[in-house]
Coordinates of C-alpha atoms in Angstrom, one line a residue:
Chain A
X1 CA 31.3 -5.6 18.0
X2 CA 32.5 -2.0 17.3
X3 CA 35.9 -3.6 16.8
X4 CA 34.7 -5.8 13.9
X5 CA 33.2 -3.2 12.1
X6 CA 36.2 -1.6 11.7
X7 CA 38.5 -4.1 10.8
X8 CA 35.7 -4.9 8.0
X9 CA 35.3 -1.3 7.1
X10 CA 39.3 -1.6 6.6
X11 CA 38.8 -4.8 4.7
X12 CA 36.3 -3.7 2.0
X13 CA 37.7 0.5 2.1
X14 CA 35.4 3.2 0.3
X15 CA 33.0 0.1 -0.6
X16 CA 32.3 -0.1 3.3
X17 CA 28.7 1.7 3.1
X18 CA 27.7 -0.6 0.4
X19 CA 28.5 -3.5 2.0
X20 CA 27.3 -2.6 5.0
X21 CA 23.9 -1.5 4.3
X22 CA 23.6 -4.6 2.3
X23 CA 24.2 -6.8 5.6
X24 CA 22.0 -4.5 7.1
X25 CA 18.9 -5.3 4.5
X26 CA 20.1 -8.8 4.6
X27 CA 19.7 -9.0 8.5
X28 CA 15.7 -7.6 8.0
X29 CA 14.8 -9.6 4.8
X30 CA 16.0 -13.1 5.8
X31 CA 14.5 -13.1 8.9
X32 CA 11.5 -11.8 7.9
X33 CA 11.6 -14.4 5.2
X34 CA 11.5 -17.4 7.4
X35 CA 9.0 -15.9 9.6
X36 CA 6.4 -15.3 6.5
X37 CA 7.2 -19.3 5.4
X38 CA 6.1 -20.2 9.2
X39 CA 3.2 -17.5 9.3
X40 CA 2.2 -20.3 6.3
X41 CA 2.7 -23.1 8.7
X42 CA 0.9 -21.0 12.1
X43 CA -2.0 -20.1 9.3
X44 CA -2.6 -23.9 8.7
X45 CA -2.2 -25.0 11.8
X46 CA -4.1 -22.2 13.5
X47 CA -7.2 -22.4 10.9
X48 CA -6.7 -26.3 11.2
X49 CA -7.5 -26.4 15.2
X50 CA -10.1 -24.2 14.9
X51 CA -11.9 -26.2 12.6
X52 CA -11.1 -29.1 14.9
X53 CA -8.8 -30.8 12.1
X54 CA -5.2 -31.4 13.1
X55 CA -3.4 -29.7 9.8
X56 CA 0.0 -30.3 8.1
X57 CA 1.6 -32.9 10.5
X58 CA 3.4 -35.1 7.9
X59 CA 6.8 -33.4 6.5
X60 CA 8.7 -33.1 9.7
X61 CA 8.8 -33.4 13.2
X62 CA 4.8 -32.1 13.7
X63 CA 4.9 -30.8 10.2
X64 CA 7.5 -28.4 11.1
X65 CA 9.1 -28.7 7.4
X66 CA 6.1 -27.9 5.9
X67 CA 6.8 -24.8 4.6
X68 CA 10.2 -25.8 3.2
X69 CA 8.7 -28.4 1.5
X70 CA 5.9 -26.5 -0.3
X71 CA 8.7 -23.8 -1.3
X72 CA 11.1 -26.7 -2.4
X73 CA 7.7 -27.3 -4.4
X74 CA 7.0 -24.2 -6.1
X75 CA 10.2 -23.7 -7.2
X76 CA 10.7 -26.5 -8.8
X77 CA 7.1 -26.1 -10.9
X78 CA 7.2 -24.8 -14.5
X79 CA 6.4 -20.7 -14.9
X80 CA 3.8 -20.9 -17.8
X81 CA 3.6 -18.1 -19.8
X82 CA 0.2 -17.7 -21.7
X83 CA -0.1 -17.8 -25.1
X84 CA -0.9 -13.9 -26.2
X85 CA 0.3 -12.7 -22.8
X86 CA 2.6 -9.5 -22.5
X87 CA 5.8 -11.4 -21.0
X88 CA 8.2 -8.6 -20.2
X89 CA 5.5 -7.5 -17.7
X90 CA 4.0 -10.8 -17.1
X91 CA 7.3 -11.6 -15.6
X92 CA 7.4 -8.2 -14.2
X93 CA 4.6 -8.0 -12.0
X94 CA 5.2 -10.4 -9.3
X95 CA 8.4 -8.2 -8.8
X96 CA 6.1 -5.2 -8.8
X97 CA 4.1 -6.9 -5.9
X98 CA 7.1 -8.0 -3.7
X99 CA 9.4 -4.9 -4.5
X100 CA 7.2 -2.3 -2.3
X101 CA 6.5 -5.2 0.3
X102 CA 10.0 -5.3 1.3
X103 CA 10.9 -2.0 0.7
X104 CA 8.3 -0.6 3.2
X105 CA 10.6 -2.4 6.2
X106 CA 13.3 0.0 5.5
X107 CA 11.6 2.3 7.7
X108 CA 10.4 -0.1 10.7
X109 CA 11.8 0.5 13.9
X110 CA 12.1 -2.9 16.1
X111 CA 13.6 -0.9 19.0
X112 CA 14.5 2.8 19.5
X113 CA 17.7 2.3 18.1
X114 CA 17.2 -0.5 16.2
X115 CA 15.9 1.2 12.7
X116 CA 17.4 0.6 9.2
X117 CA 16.7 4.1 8.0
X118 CA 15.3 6.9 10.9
X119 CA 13.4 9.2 8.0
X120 CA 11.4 12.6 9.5
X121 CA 8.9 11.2 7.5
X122 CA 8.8 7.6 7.6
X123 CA 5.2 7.3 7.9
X124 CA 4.3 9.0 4.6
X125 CA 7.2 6.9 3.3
X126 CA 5.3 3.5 3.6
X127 CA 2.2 4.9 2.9
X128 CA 4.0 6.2 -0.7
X129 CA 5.6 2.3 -1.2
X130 CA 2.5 0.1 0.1
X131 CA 0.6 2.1 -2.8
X132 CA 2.8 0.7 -5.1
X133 CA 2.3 -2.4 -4.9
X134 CA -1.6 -2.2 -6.3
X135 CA 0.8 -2.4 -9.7
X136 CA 1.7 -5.8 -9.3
X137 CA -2.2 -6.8 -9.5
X138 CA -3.2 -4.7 -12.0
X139 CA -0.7 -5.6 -14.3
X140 CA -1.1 -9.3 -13.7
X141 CA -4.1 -9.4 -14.4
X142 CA -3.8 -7.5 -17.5
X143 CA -0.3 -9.1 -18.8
X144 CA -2.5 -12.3 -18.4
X145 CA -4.2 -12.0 -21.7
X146 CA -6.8 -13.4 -20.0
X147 CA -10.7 -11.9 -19.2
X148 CA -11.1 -13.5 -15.9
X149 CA -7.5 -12.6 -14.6
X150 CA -8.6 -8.9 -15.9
X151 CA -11.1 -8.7 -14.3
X152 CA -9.9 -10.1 -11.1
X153 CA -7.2 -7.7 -11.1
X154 CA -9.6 -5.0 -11.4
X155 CA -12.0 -6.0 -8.9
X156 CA -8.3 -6.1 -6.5
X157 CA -7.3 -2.7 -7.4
X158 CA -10.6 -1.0 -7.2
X159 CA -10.7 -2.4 -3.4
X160 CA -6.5 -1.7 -2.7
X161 CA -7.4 1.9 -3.8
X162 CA -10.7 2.6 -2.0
X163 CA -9.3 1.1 1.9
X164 CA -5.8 3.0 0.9
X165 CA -8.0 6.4 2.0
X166 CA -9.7 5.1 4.8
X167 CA -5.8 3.8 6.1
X168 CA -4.6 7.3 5.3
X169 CA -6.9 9.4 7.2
X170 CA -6.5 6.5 10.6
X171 CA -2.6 7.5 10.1
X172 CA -3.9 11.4 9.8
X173 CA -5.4 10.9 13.7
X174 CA -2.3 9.5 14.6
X175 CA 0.3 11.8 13.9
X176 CA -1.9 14.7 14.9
X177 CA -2.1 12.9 18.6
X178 CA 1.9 11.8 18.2
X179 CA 2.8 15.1 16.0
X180 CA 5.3 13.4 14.6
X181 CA 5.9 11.4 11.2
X182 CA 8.1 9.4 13.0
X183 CA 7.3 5.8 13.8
X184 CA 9.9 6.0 16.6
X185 CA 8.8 9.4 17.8
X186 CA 5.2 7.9 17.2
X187 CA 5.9 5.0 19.9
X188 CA 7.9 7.3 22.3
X189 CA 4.9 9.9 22.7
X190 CA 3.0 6.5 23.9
X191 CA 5.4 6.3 26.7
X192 CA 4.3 4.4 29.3
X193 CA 1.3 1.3 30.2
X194 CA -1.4 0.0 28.2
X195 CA -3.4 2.9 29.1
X196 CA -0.9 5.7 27.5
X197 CA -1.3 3.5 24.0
X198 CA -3.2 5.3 21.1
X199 CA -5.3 2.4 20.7
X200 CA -7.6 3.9 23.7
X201 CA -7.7 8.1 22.6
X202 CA -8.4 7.0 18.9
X203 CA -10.3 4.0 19.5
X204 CA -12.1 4.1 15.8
X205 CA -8.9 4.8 14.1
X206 CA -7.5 1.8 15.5
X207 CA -10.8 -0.4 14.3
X208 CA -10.8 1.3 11.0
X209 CA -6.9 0.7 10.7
X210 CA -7.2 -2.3 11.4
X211 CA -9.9 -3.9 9.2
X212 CA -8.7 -1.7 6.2
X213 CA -5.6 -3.2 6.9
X214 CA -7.0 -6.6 6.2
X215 CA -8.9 -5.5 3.2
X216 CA -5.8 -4.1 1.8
X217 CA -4.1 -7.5 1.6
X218 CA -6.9 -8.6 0.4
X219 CA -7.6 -11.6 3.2
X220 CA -10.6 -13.2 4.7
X221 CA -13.1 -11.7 5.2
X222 CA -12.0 -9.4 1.9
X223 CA -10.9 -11.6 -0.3
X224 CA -13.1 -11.8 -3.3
X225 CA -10.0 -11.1 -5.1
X226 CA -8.8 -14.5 -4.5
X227 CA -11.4 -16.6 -3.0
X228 CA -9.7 -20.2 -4.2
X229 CA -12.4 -22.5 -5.0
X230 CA -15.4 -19.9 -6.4
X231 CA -14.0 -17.0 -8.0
X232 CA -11.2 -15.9 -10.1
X233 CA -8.7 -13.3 -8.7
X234 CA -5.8 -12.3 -10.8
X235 CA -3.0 -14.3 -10.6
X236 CA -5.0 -17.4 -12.7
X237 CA -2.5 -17.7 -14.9
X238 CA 0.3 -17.9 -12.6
X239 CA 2.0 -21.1 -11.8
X240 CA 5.1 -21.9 -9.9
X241 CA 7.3 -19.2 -8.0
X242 CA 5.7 -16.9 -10.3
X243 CA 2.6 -17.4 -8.3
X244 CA 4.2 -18.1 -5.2
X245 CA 5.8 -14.3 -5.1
X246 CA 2.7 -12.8 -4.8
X247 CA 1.7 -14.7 -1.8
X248 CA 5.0 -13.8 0.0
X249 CA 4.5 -9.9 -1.1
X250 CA 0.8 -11.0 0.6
X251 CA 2.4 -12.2 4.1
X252 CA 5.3 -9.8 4.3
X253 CA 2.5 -7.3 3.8
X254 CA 1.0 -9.2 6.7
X255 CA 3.5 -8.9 8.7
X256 CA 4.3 -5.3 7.7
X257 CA 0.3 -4.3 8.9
X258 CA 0.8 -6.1 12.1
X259 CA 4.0 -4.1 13.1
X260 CA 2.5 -0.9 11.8
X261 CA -0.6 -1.5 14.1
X262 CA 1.3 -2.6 17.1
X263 CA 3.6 0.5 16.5
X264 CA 1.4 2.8 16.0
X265 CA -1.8 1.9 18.3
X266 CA -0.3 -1.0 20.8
X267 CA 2.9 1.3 21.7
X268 CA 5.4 -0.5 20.3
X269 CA 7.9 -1.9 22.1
X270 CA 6.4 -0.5 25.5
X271 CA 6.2 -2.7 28.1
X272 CA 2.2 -4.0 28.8
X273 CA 2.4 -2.0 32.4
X274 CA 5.4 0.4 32.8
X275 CA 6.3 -1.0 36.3
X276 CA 8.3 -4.5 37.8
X277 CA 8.0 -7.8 36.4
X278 CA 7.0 -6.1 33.1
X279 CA 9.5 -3.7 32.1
X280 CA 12.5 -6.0 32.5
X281 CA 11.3 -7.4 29.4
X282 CA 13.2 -6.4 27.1
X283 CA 11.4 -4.3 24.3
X284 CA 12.1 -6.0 21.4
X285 CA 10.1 -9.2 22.7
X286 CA 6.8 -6.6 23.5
X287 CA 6.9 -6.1 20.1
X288 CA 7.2 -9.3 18.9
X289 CA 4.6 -10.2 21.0
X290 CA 2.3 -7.5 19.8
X291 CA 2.8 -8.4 16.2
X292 CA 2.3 -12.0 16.7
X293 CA -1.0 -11.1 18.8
X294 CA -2.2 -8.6 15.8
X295 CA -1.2 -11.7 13.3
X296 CA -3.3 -13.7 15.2
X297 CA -6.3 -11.7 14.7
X298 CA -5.9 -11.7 11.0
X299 CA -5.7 -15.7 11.0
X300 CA -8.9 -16.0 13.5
X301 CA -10.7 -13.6 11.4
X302 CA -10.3 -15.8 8.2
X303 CA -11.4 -19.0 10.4
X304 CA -14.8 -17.0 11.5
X305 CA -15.9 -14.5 9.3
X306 CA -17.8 -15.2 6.1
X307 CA -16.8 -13.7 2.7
X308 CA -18.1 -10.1 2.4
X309 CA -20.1 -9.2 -0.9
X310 CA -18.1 -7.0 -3.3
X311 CA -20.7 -4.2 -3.4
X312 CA -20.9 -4.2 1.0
X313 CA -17.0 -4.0 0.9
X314 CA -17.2 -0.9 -1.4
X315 CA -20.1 0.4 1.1
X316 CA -17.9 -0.3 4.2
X317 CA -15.1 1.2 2.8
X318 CA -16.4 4.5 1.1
X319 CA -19.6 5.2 3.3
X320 CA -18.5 3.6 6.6
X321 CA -15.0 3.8 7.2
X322 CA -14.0 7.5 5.8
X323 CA -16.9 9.6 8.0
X324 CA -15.6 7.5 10.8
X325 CA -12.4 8.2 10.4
X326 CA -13.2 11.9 9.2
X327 CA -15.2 12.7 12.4
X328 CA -12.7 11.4 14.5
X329 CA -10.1 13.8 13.1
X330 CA -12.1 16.6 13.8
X331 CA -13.1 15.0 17.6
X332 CA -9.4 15.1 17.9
X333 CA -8.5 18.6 16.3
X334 CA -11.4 20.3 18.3
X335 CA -10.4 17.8 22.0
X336 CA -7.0 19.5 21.4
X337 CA -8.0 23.0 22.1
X338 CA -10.2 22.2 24.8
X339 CA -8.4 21.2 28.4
X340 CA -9.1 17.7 27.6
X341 CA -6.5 18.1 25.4
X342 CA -4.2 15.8 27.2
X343 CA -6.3 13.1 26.5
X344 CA -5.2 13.1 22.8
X345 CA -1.4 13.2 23.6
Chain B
X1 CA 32.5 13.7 -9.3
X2 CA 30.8 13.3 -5.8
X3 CA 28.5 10.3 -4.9
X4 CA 25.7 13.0 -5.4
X5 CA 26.4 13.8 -8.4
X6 CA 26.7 10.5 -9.9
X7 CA 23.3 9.7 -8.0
X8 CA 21.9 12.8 -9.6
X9 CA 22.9 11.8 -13.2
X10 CA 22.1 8.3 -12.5
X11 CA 18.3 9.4 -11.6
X12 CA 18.2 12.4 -14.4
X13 CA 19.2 9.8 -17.2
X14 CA 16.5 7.3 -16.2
X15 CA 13.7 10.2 -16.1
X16 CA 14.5 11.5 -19.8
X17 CA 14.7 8.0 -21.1
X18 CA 11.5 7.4 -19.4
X19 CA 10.2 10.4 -20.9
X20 CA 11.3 10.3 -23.8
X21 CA 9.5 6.6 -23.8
X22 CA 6.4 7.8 -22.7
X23 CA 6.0 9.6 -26.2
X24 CA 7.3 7.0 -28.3
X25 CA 5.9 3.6 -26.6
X26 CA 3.8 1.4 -29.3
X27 CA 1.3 0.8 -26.7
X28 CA -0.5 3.1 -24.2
X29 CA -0.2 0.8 -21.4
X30 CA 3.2 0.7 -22.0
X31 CA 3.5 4.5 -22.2
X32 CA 1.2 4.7 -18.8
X33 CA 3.9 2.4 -17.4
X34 CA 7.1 4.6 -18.0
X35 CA 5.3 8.0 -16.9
X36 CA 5.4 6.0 -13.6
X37 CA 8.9 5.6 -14.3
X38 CA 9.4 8.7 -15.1
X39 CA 7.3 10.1 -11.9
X40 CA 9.5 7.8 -9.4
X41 CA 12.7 9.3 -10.8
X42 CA 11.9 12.8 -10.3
X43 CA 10.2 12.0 -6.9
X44 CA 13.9 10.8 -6.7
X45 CA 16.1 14.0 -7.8
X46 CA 13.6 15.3 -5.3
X47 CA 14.8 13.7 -2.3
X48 CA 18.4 14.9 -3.3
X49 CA 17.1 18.6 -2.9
X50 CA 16.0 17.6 0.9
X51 CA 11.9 18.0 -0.2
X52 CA 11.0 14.8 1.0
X53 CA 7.8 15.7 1.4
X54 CA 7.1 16.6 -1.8
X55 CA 9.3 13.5 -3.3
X56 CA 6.9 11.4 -0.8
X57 CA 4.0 12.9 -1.9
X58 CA 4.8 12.3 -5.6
X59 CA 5.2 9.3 -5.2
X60 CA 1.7 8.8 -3.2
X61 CA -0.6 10.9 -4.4
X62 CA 0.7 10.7 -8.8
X63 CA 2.1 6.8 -8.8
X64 CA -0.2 5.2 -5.6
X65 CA -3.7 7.0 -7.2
X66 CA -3.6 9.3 -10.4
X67 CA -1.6 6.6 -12.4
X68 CA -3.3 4.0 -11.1
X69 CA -6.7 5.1 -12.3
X70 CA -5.1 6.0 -15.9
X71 CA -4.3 2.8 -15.9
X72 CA -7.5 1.4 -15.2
X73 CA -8.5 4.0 -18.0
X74 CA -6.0 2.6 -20.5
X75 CA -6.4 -0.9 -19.9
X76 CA -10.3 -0.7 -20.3
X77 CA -10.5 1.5 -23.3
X78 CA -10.6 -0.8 -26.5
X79 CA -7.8 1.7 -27.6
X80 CA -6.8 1.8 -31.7
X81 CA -3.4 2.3 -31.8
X82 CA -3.2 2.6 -35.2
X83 CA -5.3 5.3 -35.5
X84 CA -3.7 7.0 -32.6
X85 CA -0.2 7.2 -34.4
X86 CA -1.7 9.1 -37.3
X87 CA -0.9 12.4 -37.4
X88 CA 1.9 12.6 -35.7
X89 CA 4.0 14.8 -38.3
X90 CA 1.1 16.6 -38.6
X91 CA 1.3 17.7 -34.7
X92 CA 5.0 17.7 -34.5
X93 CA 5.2 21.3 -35.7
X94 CA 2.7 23.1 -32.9
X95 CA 4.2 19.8 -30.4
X96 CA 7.5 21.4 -30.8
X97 CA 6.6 25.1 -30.9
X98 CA 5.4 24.4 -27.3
X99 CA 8.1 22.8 -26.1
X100 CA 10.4 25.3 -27.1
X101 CA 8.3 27.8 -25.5
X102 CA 8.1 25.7 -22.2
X103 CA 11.9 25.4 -21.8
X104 CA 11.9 29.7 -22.5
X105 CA 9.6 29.8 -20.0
X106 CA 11.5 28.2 -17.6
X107 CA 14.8 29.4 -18.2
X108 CA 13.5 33.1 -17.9
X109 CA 11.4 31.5 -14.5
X110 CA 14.9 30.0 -13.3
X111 CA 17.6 32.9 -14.6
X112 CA 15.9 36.2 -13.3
X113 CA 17.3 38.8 -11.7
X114 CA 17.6 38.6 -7.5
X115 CA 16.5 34.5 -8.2
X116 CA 19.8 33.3 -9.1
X117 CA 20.0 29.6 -8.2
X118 CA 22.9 28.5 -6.2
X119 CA 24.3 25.7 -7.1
X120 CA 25.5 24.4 -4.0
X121 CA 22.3 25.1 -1.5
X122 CA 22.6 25.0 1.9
X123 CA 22.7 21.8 3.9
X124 CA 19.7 21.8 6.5
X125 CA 20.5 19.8 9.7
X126 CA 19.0 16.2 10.2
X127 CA 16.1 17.2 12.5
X128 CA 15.1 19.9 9.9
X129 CA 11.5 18.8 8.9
X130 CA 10.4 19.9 5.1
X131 CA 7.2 18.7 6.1
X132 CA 6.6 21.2 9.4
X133 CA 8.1 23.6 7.7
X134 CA 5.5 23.4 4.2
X135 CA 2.4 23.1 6.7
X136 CA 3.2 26.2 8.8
X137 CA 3.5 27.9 5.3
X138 CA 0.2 26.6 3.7
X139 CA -1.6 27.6 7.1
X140 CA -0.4 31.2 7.7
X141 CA 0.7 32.9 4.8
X142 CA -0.8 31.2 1.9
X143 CA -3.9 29.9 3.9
X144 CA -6.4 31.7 1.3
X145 CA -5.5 30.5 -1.7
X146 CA -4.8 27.0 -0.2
X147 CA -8.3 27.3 1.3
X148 CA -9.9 28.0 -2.2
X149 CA -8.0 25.1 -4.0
X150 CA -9.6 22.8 -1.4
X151 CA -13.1 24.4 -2.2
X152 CA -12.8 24.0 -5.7
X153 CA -11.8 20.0 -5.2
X154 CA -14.5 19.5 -2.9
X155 CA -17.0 21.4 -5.6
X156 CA -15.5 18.2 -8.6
X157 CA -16.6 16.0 -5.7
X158 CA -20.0 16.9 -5.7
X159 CA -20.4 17.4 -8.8
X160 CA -18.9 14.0 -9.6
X161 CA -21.5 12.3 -7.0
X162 CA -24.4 14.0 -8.4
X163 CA -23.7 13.0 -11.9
X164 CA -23.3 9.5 -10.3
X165 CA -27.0 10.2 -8.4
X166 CA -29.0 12.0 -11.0
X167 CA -28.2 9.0 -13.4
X168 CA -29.6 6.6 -11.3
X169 CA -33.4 7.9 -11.9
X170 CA -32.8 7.7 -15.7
X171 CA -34.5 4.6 -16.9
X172 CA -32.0 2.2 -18.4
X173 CA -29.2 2.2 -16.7
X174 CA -28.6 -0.6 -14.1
X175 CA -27.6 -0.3 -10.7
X176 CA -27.7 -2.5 -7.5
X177 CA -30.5 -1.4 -4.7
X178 CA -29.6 -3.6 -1.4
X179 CA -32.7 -2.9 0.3
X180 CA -34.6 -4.8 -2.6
X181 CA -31.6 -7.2 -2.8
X182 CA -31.8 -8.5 1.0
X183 CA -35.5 -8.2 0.7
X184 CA -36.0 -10.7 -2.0
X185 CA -37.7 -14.2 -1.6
X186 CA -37.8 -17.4 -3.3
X187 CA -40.8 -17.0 -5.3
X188 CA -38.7 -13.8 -7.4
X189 CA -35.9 -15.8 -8.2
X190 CA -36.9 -19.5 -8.0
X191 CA -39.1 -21.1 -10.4
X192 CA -40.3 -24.6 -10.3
X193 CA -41.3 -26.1 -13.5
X194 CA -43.4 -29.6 -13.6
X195 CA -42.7 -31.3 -16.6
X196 CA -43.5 -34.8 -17.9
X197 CA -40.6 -37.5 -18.2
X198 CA -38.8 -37.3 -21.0
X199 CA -38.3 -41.0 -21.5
X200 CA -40.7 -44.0 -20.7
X201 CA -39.8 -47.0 -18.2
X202 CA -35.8 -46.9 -17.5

């Protein structure tokens, strides 16, 4: 391996960093793309089973092709610009939406080595780029030149905004516990078995992360932003890839949630019990475990829960979520001064 | 010319132009839109002076929330532009007095004596953390006047939540009440009308 690095870094000379950083996002994005199309396919099914249908079965062996075929689809449809719309950032918004999705992997760690960028501050780096991509809504729905897609894009950005605090001040608890900004630091001061995770110490953080997390990709039960067959979210006006986009900036964000969680309250990529049969598993597969059980939840809550009411998801967010999450802080600044104190660490 | 430098350049020539748009687009929106811009490319140069904190924070706190709700702001207000481009000779006199007295300000702020800026500043190593570094600082030696800056925001708070309050006892202005909502029946909302056919024998 170390020998084919060089002989490319002597192939491509003072361009070498270029390049490779470009194979490096190349190696994250691709497969992260193929595993949004087939979080598509697991939703269908998933959803489909539990409603005691059978779902896509017909493109493919099982109806494995099914997400190639509805992207084969999309692409191919016609991007219809309205009449009256403001194209330049009509056109621009969907990249608004994807842009921060991706971007936000650059500081993931899969493995303690295994990190595109190690920042001091990588948590307060996603943080910064998941709040950009409220953009991408607003300004779809106000490019649209259209008064339902406006207000759909307002109703979406009044709700990204409000469960962005309530997501902050769970991330607050944590790096006071960790006392780190780290994410790998983060899931090395979790060292250790289920017990030593912070889902346990910070218990409510963990809840409120987690359900702000679903409000903030706007999903079941949240989803009054784009609740298909009733009301109108923002994107209306979309058609074709156009639309398409902002559903994969919707998975990858999916995705993205379900790693932060498992990173930051399920330990990471520490094994379930720290002793034999479980830590000869390789870490990389504890995570991808822990994402795909956190993913999971998010497709079993969309099969169960009804749609909340927009005024009780302002309620939840604003009067139940941030005391929550603001008592907690102070349970876990005050526990640390106390000898309990290693109960928090 | 280091890689630096050229980044540096790169980033400095997309925050003027930005700026410089900001004041010149045709539509607020628009305007709102390269402020953004304008606030990612300094959060940017930023991160080439090591503060990534404070290049994070920018980013965060000015483009994830302030611009977001001037947006909101912009998009809602039925906004004439053509109004709002009047006067602008008018203001350009005063406009440019103050920016001239802005860029004295800071060159004096920048140029005096024992605050010489280096123009090569020392390197930090990679475990140095900005952030520890600003919090022990805002906690010890500056913990008063970062105390009273949080008193004050927590004082527009309150006072922004009992404007919200007080207007809610005014007659005439609407506002949701779930304990009446859940509590309503079918006789408040449904009405059942008997009417005669409209049409004899089909």
């Amino acid at each position: 391996m170390n020998e084919l690095v060089s002989l490319l870094q002597g192939f491509f000379g003072f361009a070498w960093p270029l390049v490779y950083s470009l194979a490096k996002i190349v190696a994250i994005v691709a497969p992260l793309m193929l595993g949004l199309a087939y979080l598509t396919y697991a939703e269908r099914k998933v959803i489909g089973y539990m409603q005691v249908r059978i779902g896509p079965n017909r493109v493919g062996p099982k109806g494995w092709l099914q997400p190639i075929a509805d992207g084969l689809k999309l692409l191919m449809k016609e991007i219809v610009v309205p009449t009256g719309a403001n194209k330049g950032i009509f056109l621009l918004a969907p990249v608004l939406a994807i842009g921060p999705a991706l971007a936000a992997w650059a500081v993931v760690p899969f493995s303690p080595e295994l990190v595109l960028a190690n920042i001091n501050a990588s948590v307060l780096y996603i943080m910064a780029i998941s709040s950009m991509g409220v953009y991408g809504v607003v300004l779809a729905g106000w490019a649209s030149n259209s008064k339902y897609a406006f207000l759909g894009g307002m109703r979406a950005a009044a709700q990204i905004v409000s469960y962005e605090i309530a997501m902050g001040f769970a991330l607050v608890g944590v790096l006071m516990a960790a006392q780190s900004l780290n994410l790998v630091d983060i899931v090395k001061a979790q060292q250790g078995g289920v017990f030593n995770w912070y889902w346990l110490p910070l218990f409510p953080l963990f809840i409120v992360y987690l359900i702000s997390g679903v409000a903030e990709l706007n999903r079941a039960p949240f989803d009054v932003v784009e609740g298909e067959s009733e009301i109108v979210g923002f994107h209306v006006e979309y058609s074709g890839m156009a639309f398409a986009i902002f559903f994969l900036a919707e998975y990858a964000n999916m995705i993205l949630v379900a790693t932060l969680v498992s990173l930051m309250f399920l330990g990471g990529w520490n094994p379930l019990f720290d002793f034999a049969p479980f830590n000869w598993i390789p870490g990389f597969f504890w995570l991808l475990v822990k994402v795909l059980f956190v993913l999971f939840l998010f497709l079993w809550f969309r099969a169960t829960f009804p749609r909340y009411r927009y005024d009780q998801i302002m309620r939840l967010g604003w009067k139940v979520f941030i005391p929550v999450t603001l008592v907690w802080i102070v349970v876990v600044g005050a526990a640390m001064q106390t000898p309990f104190g290693y109960l928090f660490h | 010319m280091n890689f630096e430098t050229l980044v540096f350049y790169f980033l400095a020539s997309i925050l003027l132009f930005a700026g410089f748009r900001v004041v010149t687009a045709r539509h607020p929106v628009h305007a709102a839109l390269f402020l953004v811009l304008s606030f990612f490319s300094g959060a940017g140069l930023w991160l080439l002076l090591e503060a990534e904190f404070l290049a994070i924070t920018l980013v965060l706190v000015y483009i994830g929330a302030v611009m977001v709700l001037f947006l909101f702001v912009v998009m809602m207000l039925n906004l004439n532009i053509e109004k709002m481009r009047q006067g602008f000779w008018d203001n350009l006199p005063l406009a440019g007095f103050v920016g001239i007295l802005m860029a004295v300000e800071m060159t004096l702020v920048l140029t005096v004596a024992g605050r010489t800026v280096s123009s090569d500043p020392v390197r930090h190593a990679a475990d140095y953390s900005n952030t520890k570094e600003l919090g022990r600082l805002l906690y010890t030696d500056y913990v008063y006047p970062f105390e009273l800056a949080a008193v004050i925001l927590l004082v527009a708070i309150v006072a922004a939540i009992a404007i919200a309050i007080t207007l809610r006892h005014r007659t005439g202005t609407k506002h949701q009440d779930p304990a009446w909502q859940v509590s309503v029946r079918r006789e408040d909302r449904v009405r059942l009308v008997s009417m005669p056919a409209e049409k004899e024998g089909e």
